[in-house]
mmCIF file of C-alpha atoms in Angstrom:
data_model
loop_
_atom_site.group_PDB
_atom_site.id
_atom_site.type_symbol
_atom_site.label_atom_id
_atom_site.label_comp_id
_atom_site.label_asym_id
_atom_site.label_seq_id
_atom_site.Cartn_x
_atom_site.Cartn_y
_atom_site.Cartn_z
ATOM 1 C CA UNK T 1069 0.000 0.000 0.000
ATOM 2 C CA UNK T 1070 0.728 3.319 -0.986
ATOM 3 C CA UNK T 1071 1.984 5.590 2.165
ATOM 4 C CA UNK T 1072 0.268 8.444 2.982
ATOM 5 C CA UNK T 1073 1.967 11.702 3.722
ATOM 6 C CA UNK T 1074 0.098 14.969 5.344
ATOM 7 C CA UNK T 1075 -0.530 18.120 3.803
ATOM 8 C CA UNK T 1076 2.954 19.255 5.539
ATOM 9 C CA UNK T 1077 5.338 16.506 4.112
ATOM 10 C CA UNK T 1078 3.739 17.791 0.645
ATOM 11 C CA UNK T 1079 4.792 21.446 1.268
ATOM 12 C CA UNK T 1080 8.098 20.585 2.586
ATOM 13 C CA UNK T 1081 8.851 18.025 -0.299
ATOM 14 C CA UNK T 1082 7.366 21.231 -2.968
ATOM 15 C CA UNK T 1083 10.278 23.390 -1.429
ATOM 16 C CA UNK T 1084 13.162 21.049 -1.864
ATOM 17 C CA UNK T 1085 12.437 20.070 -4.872
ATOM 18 C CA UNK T 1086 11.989 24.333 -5.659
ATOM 19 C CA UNK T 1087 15.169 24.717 -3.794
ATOM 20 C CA UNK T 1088 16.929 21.789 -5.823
ATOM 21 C CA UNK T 1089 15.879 23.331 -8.882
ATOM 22 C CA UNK T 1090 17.019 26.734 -8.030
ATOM 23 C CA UNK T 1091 20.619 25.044 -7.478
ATOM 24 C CA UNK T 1092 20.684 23.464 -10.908
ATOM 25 C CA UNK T 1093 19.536 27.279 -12.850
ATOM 26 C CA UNK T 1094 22.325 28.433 -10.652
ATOM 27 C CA UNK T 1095 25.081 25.948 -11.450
ATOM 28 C CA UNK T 1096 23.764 26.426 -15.028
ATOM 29 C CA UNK T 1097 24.448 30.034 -14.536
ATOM 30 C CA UNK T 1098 27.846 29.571 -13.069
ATOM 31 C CA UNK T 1099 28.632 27.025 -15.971
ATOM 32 C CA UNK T 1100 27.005 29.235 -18.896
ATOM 33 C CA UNK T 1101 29.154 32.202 -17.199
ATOM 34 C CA UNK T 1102 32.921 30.356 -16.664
ATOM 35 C CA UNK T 1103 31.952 29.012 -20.415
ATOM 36 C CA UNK T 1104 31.825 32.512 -21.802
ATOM 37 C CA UNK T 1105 34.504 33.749 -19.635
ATOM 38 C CA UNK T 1106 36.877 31.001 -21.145
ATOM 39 C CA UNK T 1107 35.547 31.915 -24.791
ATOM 40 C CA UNK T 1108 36.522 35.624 -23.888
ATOM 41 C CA UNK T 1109 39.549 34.573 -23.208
ATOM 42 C CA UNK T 1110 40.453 32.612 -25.960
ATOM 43 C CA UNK T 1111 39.076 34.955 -27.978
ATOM 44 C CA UNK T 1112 41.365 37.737 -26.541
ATOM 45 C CA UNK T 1113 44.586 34.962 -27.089
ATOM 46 C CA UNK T 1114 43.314 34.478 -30.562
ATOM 47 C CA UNK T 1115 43.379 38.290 -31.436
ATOM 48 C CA UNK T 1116 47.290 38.992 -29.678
ATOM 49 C CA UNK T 1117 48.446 35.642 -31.676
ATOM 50 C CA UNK T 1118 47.043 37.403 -34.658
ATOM 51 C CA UNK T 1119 48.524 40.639 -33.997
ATOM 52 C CA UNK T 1120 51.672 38.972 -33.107
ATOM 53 C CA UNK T 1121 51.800 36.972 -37.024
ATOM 54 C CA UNK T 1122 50.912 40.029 -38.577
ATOM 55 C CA UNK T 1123 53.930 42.490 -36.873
ATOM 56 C CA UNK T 1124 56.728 39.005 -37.918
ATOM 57 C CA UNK T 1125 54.783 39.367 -41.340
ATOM 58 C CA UNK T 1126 55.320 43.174 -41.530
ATOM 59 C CA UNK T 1127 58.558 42.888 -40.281
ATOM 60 C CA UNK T 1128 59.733 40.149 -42.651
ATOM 61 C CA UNK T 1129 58.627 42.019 -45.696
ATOM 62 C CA UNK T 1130 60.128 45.440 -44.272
ATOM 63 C CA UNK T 1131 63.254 43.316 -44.091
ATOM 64 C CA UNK T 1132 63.297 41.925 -47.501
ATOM 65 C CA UNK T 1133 62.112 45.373 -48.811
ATOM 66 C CA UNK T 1134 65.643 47.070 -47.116
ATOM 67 C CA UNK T 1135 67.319 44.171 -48.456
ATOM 68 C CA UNK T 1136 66.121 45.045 -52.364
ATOM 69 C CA UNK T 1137 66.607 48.520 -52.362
ATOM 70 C CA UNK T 1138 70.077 47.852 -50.873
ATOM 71 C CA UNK T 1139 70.852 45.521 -53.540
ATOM 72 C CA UNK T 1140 69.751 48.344 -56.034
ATOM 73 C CA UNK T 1141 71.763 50.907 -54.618
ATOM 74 C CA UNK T 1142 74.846 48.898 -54.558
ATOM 75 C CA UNK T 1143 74.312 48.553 -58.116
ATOM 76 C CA UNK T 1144 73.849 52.177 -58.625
ATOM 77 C CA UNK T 1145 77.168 52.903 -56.604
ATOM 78 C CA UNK T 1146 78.834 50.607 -59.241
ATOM 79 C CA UNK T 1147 77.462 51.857 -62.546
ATOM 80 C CA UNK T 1148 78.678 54.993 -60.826
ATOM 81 C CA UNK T 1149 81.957 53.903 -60.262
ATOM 82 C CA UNK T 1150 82.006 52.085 -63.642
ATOM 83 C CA UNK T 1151 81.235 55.474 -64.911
ATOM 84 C CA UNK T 1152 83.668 57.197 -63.282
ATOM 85 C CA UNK T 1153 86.831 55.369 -64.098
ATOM 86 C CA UNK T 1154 85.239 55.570 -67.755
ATOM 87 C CA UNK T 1155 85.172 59.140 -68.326
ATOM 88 C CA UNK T 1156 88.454 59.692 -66.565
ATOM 89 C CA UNK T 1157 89.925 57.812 -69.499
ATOM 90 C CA UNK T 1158 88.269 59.969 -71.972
ATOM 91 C CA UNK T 1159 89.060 63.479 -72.979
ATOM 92 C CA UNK T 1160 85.532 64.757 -73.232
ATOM 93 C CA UNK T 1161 86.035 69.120 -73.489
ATOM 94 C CA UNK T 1162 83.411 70.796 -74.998
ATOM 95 C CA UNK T 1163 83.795 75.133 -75.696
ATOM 96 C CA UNK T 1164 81.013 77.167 -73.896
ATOM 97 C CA UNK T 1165 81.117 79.597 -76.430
ATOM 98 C CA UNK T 1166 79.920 77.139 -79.098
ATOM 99 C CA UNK T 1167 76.966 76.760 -77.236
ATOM 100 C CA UNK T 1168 76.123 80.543 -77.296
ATOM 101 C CA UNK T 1169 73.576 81.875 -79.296
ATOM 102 C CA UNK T 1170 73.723 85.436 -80.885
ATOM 103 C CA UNK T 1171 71.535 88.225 -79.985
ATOM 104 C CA UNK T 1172 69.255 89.113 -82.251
ATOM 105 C CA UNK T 1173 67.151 92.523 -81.591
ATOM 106 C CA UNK T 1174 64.500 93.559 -83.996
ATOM 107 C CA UNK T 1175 64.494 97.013 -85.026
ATOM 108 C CA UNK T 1176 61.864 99.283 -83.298
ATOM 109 C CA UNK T 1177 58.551 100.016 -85.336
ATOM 110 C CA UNK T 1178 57.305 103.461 -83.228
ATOM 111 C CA UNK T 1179 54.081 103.081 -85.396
ATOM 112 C CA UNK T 1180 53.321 106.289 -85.041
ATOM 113 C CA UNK T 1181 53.572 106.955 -81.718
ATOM 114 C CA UNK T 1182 56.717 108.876 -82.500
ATOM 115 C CA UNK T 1183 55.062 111.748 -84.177
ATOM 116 C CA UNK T 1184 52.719 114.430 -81.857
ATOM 117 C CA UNK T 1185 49.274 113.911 -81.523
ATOM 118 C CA UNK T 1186 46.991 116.237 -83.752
ATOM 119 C CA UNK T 1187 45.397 119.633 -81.952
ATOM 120 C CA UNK T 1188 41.846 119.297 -80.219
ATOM 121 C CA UNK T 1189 39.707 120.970 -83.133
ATOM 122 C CA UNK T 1190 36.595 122.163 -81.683
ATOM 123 C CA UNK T 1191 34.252 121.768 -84.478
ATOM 124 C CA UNK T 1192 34.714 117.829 -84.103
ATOM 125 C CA UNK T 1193 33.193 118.606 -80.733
ATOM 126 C CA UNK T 1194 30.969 121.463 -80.697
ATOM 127 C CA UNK T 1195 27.117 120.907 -80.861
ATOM 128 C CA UNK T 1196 25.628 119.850 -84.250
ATOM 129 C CA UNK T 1197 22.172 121.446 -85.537
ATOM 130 C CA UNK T 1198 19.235 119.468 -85.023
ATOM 131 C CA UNK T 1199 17.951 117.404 -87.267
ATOM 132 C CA UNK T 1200 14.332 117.894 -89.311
ATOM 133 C CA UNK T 1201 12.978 115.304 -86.655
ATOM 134 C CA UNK T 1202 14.489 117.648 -84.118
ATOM 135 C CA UNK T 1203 13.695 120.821 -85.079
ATOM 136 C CA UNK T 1204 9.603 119.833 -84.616
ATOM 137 C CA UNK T 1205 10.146 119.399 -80.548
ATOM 138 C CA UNK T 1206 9.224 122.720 -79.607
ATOM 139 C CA UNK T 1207 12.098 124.486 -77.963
ATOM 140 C CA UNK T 1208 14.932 122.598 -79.856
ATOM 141 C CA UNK T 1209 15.605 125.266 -82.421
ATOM 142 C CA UNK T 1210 15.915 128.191 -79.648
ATOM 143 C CA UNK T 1211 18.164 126.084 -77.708
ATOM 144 C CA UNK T 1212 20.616 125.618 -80.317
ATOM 145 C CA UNK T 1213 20.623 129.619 -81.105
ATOM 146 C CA UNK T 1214 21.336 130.173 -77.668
ATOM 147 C CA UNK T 1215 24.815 128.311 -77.271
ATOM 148 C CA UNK T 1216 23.115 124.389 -76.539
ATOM 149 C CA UNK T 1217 22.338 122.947 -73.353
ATOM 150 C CA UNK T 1218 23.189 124.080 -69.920
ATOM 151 C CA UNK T 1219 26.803 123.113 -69.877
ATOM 152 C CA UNK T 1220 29.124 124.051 -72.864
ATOM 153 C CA UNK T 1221 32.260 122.983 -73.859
ATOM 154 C CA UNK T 1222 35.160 125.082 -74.574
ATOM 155 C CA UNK T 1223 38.659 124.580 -75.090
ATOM 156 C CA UNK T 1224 41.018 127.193 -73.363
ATOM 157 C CA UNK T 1225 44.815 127.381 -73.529
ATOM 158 C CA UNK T 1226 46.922 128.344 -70.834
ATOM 159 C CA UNK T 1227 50.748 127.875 -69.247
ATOM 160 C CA UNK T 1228 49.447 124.143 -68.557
ATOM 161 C CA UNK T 1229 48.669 123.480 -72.128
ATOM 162 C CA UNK T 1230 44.932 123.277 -73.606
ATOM 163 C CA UNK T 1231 42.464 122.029 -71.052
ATOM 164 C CA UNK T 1232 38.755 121.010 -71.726
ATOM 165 C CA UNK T 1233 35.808 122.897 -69.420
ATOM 166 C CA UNK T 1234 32.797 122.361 -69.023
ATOM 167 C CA UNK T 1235 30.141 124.990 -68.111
ATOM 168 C CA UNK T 1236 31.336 128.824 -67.133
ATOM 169 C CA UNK T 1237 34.905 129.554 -67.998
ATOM 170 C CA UNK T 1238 36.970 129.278 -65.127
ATOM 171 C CA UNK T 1239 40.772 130.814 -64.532
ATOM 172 C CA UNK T 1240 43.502 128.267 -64.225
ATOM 173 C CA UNK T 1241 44.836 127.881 -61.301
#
């Protein structure tokens, strides 16, 4: 026959096998945790390994790079040489003065900036009579009699030279 157990024993048996449960999540924890700790870890050892290949790598090509380009400039240093010892056996003089060119000037052309220019002549600027068109503005025809518009030109001569005014005559200064 089956035993019996009280409502107690049922309770207490519910909260080991709660607690015994809450052990294993926690050792599963702890596990899951040192797991990913160790994969960190490795992780970290696989990246300096790495780091560690590539500088040899770098350094080994650095090295055979140096190594070329002293091979090549212990060639140069002997074509050099070669070329040295090679000239000094030959008389190579050459005149500077065959090498000069002559100097060749053109003659000047003033184009006729070497004559004076022509005096101001006032009837190329003085006022012209108004046309037919012009003359039917009322107005048009007076003005001209009078001398044109409100400022007139005249050229005046002095100690300066001719100068152009504009308006009333005014004394040089």
């Amino acid at each position: 026959m089956a035993r019996r157990s009280g409502f107690i024993a049922g309770i207490v048996r519910a909260n080991r096998e709660a607690e015994r449960r809450e052990a294993a999540r926690q050792r599963g924890e702890s596990q899951a945790a040192r797991a990913l700790e160790r994969a960190q870890k490795a992780y970290g050892r696989a990246q300096r390994d790495e780091e560690r290949e590539r500088a040899r790598l770098y350094t080994e090509s650095r090295m055979a790079e140096t190594a070329l380009k002293n091979q090549q400039l212990d060639e140069q240093v002997g074509d050099l040489m070669g070329l040295l010892s090679h000239t000094l056996g030959v008389d190579d003089y050459f005149d500077l003065e065959t090498l000069r060119q002559k100097l060749v000037l053109p003659t000047f052309d003033a184009q006729g900036f070497d004559r004076p220019e022509p005096a101001l002549q006032l009837e190329t600027y003085a006022q012209k009579p108004p046309t037919f068109l012009a003359k039917l503005w009322p107005g048009t025809v007076e003005r001209y009699e009078r001398g044109g518009c409100r400022r007139t030109c005249a050229v005046r001569s002095g100690p300066k030279g001719a100068r152009w005014t504009r308006g009333k005559p005014r004394p040089f200064t």
